[in-house]
Coordinates of C-alpha atoms in Angstrom, one line a residue:
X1 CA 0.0 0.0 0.0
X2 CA 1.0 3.4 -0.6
X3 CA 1.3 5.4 2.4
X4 CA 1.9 9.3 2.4
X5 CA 3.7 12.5 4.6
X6 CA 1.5 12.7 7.5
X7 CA 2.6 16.8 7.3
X8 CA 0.9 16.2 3.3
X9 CA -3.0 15.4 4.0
X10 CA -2.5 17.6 7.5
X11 CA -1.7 20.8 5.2
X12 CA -4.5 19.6 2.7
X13 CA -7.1 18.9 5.1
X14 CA -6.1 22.6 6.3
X15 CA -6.3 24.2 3.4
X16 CA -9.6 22.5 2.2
X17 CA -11.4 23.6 5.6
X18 CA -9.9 26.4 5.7
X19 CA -12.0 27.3 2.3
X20 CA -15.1 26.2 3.7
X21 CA -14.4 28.5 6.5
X22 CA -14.5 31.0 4.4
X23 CA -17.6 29.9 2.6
X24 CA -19.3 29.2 6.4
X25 CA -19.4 33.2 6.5
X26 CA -20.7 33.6 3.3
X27 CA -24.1 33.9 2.6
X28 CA -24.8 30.3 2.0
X29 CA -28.0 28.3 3.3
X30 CA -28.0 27.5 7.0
X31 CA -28.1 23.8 6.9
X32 CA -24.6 24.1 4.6
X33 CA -23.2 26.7 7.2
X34 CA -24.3 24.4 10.1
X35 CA -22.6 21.4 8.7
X36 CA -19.1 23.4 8.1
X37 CA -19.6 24.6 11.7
X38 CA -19.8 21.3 12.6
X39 CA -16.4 20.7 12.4
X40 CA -14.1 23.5 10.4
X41 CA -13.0 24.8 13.8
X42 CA -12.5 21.8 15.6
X43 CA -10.0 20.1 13.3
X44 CA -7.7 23.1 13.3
X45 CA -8.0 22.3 17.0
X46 CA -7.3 18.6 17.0
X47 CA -4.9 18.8 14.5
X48 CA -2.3 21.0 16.6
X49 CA -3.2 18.3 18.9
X50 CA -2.2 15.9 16.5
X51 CA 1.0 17.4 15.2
X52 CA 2.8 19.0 18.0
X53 CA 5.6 17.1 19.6
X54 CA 5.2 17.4 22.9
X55 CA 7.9 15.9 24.6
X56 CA 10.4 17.5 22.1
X57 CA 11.3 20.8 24.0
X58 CA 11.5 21.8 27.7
X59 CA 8.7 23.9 28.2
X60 CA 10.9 27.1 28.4
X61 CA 11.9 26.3 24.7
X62 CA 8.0 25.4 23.9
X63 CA 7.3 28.8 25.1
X64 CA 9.3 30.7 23.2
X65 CA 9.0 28.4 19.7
X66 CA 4.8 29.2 19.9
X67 CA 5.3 32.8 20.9
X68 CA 7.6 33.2 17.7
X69 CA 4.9 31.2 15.5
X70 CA 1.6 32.6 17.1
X71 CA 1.9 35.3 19.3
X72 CA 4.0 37.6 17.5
X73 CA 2.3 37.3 13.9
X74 CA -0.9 37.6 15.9
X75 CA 0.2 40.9 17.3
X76 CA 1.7 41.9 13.6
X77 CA -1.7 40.6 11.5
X78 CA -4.0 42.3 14.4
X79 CA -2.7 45.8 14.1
X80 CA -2.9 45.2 10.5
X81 CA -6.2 44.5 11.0
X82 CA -7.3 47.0 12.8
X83 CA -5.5 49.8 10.9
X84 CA -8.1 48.5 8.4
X85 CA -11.2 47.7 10.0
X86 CA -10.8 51.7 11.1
X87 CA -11.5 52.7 7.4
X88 CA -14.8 50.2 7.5
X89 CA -17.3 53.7 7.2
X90 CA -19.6 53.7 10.2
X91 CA -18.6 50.5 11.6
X92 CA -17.2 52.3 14.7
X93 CA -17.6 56.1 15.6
X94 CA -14.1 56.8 16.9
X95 CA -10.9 54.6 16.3
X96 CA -10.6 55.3 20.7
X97 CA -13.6 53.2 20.9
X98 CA -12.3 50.4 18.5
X99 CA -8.6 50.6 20.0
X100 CA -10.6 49.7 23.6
X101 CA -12.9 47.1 22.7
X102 CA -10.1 45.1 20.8
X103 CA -8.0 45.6 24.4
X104 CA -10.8 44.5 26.6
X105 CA -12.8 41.7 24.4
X106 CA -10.2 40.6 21.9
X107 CA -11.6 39.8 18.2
X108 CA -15.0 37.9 19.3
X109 CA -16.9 36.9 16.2
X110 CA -13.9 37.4 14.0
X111 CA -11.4 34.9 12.7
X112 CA -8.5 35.9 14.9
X113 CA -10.3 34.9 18.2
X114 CA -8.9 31.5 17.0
X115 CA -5.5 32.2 17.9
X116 CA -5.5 33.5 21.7
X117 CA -7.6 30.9 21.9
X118 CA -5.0 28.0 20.5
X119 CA -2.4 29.8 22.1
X120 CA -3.4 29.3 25.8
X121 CA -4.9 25.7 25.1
X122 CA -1.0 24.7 23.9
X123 CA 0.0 26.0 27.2
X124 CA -2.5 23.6 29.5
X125 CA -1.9 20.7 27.2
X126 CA 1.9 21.0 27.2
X127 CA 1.4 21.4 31.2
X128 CA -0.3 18.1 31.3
X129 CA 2.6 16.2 29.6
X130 CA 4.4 16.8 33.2
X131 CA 1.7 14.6 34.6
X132 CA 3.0 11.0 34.4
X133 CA 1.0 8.8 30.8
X134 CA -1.6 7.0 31.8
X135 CA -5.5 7.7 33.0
X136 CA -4.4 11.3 34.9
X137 CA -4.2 12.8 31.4
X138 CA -7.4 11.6 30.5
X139 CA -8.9 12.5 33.5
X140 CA -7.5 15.6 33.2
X141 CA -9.3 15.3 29.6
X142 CA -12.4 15.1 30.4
X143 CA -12.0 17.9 33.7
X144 CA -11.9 20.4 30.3
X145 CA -14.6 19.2 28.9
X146 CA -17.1 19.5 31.4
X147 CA -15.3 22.7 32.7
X148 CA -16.6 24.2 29.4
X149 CA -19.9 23.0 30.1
X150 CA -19.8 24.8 33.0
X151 CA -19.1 28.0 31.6
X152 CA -21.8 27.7 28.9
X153 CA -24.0 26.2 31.1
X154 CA -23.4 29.5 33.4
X155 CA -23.2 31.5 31.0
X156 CA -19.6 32.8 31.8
X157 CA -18.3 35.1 29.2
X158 CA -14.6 35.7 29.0
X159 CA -12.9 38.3 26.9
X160 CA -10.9 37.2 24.3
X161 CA -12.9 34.2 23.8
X162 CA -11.1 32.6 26.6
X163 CA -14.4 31.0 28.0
X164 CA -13.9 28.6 25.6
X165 CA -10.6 27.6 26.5
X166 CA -11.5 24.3 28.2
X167 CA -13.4 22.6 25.2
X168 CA -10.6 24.0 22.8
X169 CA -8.1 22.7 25.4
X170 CA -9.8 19.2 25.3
X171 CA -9.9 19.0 21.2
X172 CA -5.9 19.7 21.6
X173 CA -6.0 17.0 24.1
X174 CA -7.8 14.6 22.5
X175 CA -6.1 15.3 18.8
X176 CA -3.0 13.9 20.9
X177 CA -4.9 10.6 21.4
X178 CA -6.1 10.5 17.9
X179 CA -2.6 10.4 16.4
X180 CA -1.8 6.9 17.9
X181 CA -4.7 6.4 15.0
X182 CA -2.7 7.4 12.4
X183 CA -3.0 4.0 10.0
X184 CA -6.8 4.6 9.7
X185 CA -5.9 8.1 8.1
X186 CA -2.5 6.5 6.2
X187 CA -4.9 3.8 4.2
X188 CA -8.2 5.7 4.1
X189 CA -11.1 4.2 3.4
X190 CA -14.6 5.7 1.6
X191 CA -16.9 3.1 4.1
X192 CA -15.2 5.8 7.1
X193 CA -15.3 9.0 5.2
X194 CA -19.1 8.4 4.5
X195 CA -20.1 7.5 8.1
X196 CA -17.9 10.4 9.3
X197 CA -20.0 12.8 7.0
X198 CA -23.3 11.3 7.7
X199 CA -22.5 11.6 11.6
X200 CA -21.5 15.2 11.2
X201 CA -24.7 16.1 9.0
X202 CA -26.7 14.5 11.2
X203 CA -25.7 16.5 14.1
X204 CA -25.8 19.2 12.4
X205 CA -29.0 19.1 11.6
X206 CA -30.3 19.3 15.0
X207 CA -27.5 21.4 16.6
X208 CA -25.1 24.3 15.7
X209 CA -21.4 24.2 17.2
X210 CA -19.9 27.7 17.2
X211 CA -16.8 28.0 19.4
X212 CA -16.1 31.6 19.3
X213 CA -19.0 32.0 21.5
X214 CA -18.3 28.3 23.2
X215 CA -21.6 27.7 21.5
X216 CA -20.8 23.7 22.6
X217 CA -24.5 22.6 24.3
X218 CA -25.8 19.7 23.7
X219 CA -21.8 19.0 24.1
X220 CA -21.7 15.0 23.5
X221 CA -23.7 15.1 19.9
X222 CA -22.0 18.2 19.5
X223 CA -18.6 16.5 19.9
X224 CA -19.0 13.3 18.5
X225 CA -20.2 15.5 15.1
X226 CA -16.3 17.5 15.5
X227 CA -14.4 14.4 15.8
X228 CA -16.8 12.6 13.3
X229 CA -16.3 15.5 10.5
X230 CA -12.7 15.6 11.6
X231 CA -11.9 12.1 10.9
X232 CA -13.9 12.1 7.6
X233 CA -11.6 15.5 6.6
X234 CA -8.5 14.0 7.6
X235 CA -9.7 10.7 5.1
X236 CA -10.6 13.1 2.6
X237 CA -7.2 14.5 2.9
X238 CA -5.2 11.9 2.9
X239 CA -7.0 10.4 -0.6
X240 CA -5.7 13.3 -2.7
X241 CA -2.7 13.7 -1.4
X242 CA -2.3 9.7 -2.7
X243 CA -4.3 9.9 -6.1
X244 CA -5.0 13.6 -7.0
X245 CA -1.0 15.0 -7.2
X246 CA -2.2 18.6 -8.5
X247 CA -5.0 19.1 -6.5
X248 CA -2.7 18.1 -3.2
X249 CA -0.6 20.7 -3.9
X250 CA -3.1 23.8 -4.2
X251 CA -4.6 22.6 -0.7
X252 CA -1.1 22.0 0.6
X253 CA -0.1 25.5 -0.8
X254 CA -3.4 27.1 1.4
X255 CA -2.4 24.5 4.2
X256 CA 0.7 25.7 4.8
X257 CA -1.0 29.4 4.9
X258 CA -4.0 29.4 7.2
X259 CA -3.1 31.9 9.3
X260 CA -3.1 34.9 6.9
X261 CA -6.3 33.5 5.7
X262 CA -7.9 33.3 9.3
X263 CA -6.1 36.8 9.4
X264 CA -7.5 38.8 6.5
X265 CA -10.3 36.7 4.9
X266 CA -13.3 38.2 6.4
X267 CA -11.5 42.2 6.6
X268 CA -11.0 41.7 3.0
X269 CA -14.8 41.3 2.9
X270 CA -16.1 43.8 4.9
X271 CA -14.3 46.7 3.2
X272 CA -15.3 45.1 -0.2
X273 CA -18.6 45.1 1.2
X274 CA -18.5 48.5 2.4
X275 CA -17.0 50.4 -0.7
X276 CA -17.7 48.4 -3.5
X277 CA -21.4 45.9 -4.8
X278 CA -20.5 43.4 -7.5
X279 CA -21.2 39.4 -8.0
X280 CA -20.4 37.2 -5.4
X281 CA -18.0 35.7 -7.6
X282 CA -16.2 38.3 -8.8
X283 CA -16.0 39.0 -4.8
X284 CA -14.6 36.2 -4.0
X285 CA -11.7 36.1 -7.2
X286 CA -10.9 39.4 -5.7
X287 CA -10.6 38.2 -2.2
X288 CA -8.6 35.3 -3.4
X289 CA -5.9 37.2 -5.3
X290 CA -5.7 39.7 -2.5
X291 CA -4.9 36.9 -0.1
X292 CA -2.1 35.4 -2.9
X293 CA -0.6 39.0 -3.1
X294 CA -0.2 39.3 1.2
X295 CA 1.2 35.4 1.4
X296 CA 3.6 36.3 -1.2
X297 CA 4.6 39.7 0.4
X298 CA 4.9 38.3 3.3
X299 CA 7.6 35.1 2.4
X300 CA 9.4 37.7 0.6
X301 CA 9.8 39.6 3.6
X302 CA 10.4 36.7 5.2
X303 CA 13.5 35.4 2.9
X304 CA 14.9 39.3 2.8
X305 CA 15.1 39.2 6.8
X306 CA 17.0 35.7 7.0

């Protein structure tokens, strides 16, 4: 059998739901957006789960490789971000009042909440690798899970998204588990990929996951549809990267790019929105060379400054 780079199918199944993220804030019909909500956030959680190494580096050294890769192009792509959501015409009255709420409630409904987010849950999951293997890391497990009820249960709001720290904490968690699975994503089969899909739509139907707002109640369907949709994206994945060689490379090319997409994806929109009205299509073309034009900038910059 042929097997294939595990980094491969990771950076297309990345770039692929990274696209429908994109469409999931479109104007599309709810039962599609429910079904990408299903799971689009999810696997980005799970699969830093999945791919980090975490008994590589000391946690000093940890620290200071995911402040380098998260926290200071965060910092970078978030005053971009709000130099430009400041043009946005009467979207705010006075950049004061935009400069504060970005300081006390972080990014909320917009992509970037995803990173904070990430950020802290790679902190409590590399702090649980100093507890000995065994069942105290899945205790530990599933004390983030119903911690997370909790707060949605309560109705505890965090700023900066942080209230849903604990259920993005337990997909890391659990994406750690899931990669001792790895030969059921190596040798995909359809017979997986289908139930996976079918699982996810059905809960979708019923129930709308939506982590920016730990939307996570009814949290068992809820997270059997994640992992379900997950799975069936990681399958997906893995079957181009093995039979569809051109098409692997596009999605590995977006992969490998996710966070300037997260980034500037939806501000692209909104000031399209606010200072121009064409087809949806020719929206979207734009919005994709724009997004080609800052990922090249930006590896430029970043070969010029090695």
């Amino acid at each position: 059998m042929i097997t294939v780079n595990r980094n491969q199918w990771m950076d297309v199944a990345k770039g692929i739901t990274i696209l429908l993220m994109i469409l999931g804030h479109a104007a599309i019909p709810e039962p599609l957006s429910n079904f990408i909500y299903s799971f689009h956030m999810p696997l980005f959680f799970i699969a830093s789960g999945w791919m980090t190494n975490w008994d590589k580096y000391s946690i000093n050294e940890f620290a200071i490789r995911k402040v380098k890769s998260l926290a200071v192009p965060f910092i970078i792509y978030s005053s971009v971000e709000l130099v430009l959501l400041g043009q946005v015409k009467n979207l705010y009255v006075k950049d004061n009042d935009l400069i504060l709420r970005l300081l006390c409630d972080g990014w909320q409904g917009y992509a970037l909440w995803f990173i904070p987010v990430l950020f802290v849950s790679l902190f409590i999951v590399r702090f649980t690798y100093v507890i000995d293997k065994g069942w105290s890391r899945v205790v530990v497990c599933i004390c983030l899970l119903i911690m997370g009820v909790f707060l949605k249960n309560f109705k505890v709001t965090l700023p900066w998204s942080l209230s849903t720290v604990p259920y993005a904490s337990f997909l890391v968690l659990f994406g750690s588990y899931l990669s001792n699975f790895h030969s059921f994503i190596d040798y995909p089969k359809w017979k997986m990929m289908l139930v996976g899909f079918f699982i996810s739509l059905g809960v979708s139907c019923f129930w709308r996951l939506d982590m920016a707002w730990n939307n996570i109640l009814p949290v068992i369907p809820l997270t059997i549809g994640a992992i379900a949709g997950t799975v069936m994206m990681f399958c997906l994945s893995s079957y181009i990267v093995k039979y569809l060689h051109k098409v692997s490379e596009a999605f590995q090319y977006i992969g490998r790019e996710t966070f300037v997409v997260v980034a500037f994806s939806q501000m692209i929109i909104i000031l399209f929105n606010a200072y121009f009205t064409c087809s949806s299509i020719i929206k979207y073309v734009i919005l994709f060379v724009t997004l080609w034009l800052i990922i090249f900038t930006k590896n430029r910059i970043k070969v010029l400054i090695k």
